[in-house]
PDB file of C-alpha atoms in Angstrom:
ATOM      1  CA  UNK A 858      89.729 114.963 102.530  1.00  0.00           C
ATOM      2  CA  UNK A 859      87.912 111.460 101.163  1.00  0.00           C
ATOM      3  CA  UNK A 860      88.775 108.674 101.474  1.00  0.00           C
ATOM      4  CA  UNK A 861      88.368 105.734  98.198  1.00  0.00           C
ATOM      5  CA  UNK A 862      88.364 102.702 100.695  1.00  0.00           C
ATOM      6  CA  UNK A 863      88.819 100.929 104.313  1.00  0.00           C
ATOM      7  CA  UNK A 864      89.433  97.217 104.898  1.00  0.00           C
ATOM      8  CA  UNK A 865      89.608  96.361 107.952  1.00  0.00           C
ATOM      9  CA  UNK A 866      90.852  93.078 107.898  1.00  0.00           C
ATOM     10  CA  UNK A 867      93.997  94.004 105.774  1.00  0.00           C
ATOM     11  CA  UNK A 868      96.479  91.389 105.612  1.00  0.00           C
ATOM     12  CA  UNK A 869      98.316  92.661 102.381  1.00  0.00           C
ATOM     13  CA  UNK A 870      99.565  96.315 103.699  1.00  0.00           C
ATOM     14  CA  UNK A 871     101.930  95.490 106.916  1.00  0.00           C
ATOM     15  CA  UNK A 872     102.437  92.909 109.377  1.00  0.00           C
ATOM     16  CA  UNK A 873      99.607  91.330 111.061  1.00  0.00           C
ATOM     17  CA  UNK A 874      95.791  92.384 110.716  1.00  0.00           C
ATOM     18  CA  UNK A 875      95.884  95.553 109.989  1.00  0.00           C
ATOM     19  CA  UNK A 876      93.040  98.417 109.330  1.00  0.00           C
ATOM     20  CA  UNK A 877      93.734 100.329 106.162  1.00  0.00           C
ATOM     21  CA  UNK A 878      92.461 103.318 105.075  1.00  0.00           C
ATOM     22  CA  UNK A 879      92.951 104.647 101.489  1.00  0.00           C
ATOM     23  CA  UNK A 880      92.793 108.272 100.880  1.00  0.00           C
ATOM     24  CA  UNK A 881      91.844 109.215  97.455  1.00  0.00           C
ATOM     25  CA  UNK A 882      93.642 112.272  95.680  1.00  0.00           C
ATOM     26  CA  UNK A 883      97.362 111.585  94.250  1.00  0.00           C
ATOM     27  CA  UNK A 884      99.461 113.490  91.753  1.00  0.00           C
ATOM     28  CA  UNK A 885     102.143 111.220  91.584  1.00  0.00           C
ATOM     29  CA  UNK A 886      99.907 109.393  88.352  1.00  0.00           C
ATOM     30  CA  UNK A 887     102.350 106.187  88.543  1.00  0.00           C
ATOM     31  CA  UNK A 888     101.985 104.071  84.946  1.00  0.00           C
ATOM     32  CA  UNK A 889     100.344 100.517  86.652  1.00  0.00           C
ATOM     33  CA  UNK A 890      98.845 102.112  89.781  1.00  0.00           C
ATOM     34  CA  UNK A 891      96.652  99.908  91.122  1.00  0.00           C
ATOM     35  CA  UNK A 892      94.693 101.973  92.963  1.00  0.00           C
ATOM     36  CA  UNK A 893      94.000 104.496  89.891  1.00  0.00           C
ATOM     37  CA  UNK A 894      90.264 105.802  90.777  1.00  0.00           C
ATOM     38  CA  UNK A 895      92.005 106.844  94.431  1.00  0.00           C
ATOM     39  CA  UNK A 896      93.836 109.860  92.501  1.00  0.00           C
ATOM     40  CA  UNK A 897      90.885 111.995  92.008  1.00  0.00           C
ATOM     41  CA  UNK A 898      90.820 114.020  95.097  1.00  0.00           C
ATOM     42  CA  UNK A 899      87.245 113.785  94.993  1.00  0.00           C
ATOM     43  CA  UNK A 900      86.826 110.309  94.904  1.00  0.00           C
ATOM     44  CA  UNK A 901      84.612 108.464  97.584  1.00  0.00           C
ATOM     45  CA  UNK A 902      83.621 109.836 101.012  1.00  0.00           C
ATOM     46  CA  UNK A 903      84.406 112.283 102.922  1.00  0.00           C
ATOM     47  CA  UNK A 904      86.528 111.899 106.107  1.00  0.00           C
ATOM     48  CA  UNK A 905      84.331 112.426 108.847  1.00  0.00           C
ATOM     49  CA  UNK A 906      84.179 112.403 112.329  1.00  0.00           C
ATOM     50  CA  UNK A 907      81.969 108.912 112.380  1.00  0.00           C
ATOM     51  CA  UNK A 908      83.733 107.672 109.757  1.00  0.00           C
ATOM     52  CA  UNK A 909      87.266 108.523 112.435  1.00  0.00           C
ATOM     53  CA  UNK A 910      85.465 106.676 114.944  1.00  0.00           C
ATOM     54  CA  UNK A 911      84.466 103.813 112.955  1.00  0.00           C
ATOM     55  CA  UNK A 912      88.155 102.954 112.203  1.00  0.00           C
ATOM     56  CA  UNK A 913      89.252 103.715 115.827  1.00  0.00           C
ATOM     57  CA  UNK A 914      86.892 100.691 116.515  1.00  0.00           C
ATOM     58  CA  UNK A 915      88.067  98.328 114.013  1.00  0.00           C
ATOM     59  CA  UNK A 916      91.403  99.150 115.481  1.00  0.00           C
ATOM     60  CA  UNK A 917      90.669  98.560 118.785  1.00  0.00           C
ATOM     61  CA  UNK A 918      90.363  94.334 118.969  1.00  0.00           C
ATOM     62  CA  UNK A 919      93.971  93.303 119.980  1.00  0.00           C
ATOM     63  CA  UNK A 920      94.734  90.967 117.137  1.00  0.00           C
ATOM     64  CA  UNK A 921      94.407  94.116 114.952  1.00  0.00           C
ATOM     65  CA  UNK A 922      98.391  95.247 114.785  1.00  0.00           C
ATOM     66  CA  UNK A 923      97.881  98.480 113.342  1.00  0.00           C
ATOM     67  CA  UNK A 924      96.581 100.950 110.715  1.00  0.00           C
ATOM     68  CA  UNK A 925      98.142 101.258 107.340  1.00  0.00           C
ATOM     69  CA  UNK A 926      97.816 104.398 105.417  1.00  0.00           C
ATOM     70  CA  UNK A 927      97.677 104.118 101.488  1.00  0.00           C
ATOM     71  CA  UNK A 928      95.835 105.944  98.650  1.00  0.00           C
ATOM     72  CA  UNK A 929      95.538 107.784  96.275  1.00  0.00           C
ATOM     73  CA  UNK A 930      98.714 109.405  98.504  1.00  0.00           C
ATOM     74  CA  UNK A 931      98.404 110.417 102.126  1.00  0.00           C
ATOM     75  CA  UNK A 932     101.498 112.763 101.774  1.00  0.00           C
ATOM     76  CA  UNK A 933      99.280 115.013  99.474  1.00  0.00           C
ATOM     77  CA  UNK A 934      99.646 118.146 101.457  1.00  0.00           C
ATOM     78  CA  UNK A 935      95.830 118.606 101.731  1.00  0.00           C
ATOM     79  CA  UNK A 936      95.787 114.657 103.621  1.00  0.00           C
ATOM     80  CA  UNK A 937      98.102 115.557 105.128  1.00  0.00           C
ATOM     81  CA  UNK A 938      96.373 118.131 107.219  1.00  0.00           C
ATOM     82  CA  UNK A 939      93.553 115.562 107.502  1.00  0.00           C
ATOM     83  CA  UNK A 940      95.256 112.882 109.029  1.00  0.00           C
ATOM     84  CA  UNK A 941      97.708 114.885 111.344  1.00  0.00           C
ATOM     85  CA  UNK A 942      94.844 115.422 113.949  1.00  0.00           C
ATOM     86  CA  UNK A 943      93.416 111.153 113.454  1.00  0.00           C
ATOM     87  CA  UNK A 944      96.806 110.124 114.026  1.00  0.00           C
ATOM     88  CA  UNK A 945      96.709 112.538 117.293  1.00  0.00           C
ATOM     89  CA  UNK A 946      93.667 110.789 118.586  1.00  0.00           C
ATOM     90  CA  UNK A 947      94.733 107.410 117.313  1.00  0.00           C
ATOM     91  CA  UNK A 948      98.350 107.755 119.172  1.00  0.00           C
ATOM     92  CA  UNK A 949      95.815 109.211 122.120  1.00  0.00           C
ATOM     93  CA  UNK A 950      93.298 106.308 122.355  1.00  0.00           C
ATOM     94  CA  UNK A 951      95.482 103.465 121.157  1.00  0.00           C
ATOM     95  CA  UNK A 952      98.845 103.666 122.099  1.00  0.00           C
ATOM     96  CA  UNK A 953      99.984  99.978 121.177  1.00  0.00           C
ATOM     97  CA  UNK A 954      98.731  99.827 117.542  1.00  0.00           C
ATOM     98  CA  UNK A 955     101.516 101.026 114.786  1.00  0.00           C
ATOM     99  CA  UNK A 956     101.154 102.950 111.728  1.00  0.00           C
ATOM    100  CA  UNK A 957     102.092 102.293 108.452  1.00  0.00           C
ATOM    101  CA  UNK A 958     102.228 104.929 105.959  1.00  0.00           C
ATOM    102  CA  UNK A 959     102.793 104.345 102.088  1.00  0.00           C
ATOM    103  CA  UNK A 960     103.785 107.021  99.512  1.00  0.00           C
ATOM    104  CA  UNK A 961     104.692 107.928  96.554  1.00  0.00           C
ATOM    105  CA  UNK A 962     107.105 110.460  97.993  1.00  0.00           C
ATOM    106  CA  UNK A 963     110.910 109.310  99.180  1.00  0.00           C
ATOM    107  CA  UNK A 964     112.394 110.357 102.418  1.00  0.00           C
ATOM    108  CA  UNK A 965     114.102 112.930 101.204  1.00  0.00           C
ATOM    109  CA  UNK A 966     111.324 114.882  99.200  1.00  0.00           C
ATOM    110  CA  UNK A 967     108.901 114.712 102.766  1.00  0.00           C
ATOM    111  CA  UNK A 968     112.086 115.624 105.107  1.00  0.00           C
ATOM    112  CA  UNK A 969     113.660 118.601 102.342  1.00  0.00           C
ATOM    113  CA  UNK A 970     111.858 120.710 100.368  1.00  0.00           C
ATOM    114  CA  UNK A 971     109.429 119.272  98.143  1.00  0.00           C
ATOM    115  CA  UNK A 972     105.726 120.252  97.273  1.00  0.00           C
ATOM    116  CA  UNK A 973     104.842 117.271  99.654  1.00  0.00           C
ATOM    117  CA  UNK A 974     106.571 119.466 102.440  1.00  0.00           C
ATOM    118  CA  UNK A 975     103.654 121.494 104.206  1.00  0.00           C
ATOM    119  CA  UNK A 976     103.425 122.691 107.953  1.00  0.00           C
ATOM    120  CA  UNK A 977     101.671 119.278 108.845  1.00  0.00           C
ATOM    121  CA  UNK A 978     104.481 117.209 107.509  1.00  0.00           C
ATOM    122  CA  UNK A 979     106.900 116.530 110.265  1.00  0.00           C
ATOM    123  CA  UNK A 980     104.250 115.774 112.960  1.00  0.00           C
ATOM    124  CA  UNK A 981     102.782 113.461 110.469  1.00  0.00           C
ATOM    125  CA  UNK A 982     106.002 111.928 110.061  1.00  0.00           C
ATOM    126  CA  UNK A 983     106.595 111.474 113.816  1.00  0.00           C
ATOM    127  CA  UNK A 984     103.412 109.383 114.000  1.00  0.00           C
ATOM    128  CA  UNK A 985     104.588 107.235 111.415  1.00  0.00           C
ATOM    129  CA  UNK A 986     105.941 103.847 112.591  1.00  0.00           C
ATOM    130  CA  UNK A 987     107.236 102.225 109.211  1.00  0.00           C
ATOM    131  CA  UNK A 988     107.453 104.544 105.407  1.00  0.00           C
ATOM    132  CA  UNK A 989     107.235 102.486 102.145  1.00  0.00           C
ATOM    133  CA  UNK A 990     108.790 105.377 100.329  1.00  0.00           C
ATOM    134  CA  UNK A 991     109.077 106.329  96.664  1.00  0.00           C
ATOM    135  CA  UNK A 992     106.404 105.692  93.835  1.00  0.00           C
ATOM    136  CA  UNK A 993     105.760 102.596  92.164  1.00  0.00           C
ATOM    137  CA  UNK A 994     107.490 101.689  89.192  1.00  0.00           C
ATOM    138  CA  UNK A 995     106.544  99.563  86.611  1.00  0.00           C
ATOM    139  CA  UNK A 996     109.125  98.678  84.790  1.00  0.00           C
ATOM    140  CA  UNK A 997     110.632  97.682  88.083  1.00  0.00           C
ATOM    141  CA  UNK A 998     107.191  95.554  89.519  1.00  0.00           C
ATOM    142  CA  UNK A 999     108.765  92.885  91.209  1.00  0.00           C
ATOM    143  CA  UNK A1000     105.975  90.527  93.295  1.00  0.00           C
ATOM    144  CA  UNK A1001     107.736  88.803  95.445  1.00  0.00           C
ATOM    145  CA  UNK A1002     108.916  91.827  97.181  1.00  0.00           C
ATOM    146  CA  UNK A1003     107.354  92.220 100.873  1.00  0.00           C
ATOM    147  CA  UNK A1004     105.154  94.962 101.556  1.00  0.00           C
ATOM    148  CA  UNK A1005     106.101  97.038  98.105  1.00  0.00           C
ATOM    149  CA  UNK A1006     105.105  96.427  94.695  1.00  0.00           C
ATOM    150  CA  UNK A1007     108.609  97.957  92.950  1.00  0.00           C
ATOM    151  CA  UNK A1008     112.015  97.519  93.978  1.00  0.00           C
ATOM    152  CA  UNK A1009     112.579 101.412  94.229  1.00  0.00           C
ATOM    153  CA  UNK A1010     110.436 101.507  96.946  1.00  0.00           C
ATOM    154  CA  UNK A1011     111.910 100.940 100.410  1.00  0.00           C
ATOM    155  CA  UNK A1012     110.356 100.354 104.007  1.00  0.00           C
ATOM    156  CA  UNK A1013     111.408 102.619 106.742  1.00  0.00           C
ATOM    157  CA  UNK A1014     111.945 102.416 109.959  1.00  0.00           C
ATOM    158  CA  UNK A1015     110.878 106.281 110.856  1.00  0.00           C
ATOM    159  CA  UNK A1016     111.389 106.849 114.715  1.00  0.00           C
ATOM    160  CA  UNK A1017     115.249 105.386 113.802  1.00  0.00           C
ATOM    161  CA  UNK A1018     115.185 107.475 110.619  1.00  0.00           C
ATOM    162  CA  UNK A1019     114.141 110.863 112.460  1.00  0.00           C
ATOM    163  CA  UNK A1020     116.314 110.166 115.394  1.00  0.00           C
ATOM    164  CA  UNK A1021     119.594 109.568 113.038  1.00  0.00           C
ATOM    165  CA  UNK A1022     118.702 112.172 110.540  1.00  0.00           C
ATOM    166  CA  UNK A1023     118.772 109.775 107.247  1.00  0.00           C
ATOM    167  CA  UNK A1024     117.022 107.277 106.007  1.00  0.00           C
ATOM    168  CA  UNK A1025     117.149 103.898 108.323  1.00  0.00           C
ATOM    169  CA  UNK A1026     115.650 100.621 107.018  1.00  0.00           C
ATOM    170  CA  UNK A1027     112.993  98.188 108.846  1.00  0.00           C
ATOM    171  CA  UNK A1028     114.545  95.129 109.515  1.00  0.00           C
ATOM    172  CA  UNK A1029     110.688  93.697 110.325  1.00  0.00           C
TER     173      UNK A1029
END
């Protein structure tokens, strides 16, 4: 996997400072994305061991909430299997900080069958704190929405929404 970008003083993507890390590769092609270089696969770096560590440590101040997962699409099967064993050794090394995951995929399509849906996808899912589900729209852009740039797109809570079996919002 690469990886197009990593801020990690992210204020924009989540509550709190947050770490972000944008995968690149993405075949949802939304019209408006703003992140449009991030949907070549092969865009940026690769996602390395160092590179691993390196966010673990931005992560690890405690005014640093979280890490935020955005692309490109980190429900792309192949980032998938990429991030399952980070998330791991995140969960591992810093239990307190939450995970935010945005994609381009709904609920349903990463819970049913979808080509999202690989063998990594329900772990993945269980390390998940919060989902901003469903690809960006443009004719439905709406910018004073929190935390999503269309009003299709809906915030998760996923812990609530695996335990119940349906989608359950975060009430944040």
């Amino acid at each position: 996997m690469n990886y197009a970008a990593i801020k990690t003083c992210d204020i924009a993507n989540g509550p709190g400072v947050r770490t972000s890390l944008f995968v690149s590769g993405c075949t949802h092609h939304c019209k408006g994305c703003f992140n449009e270089e991030a949907q070549d696969f092969h865009w940026g770096q690769p996602f390395t061991p160092p590179v691993e560590d390196a966010i673990l440590e931005a992560l690890s101040p405690s005014y640093v909430s979280g890490l935020t997962l955005l692309g490109g699409e980190p429900f792309e099967p192949d980032n998938q299997r990429a991030l399952l064993p980070f998330l791991h050794r995140l969960r591992q090394q810093l239990p307190d900080k939450t995970v935010w995951a945005f994609s381009g995929y709904t609920w349903e399509e990463l819970t049913g069958q979808s080509r999202a849906r690989c063998e990594a996808t329900g772990a993945l899912l269980s390390l998940v704190d919060v989902l901003v589900d469903g690809e960006f729209v443009e004719a439905l852009r709406d910018i004073s929405l929190r935390f999503r740039g269309s009003s299709n797109q809906r915030l998760l809570d996923v812990p609530a929404s695996l335990a119940a079996g349906r989608p359950i919002p975060w009430e944040g």
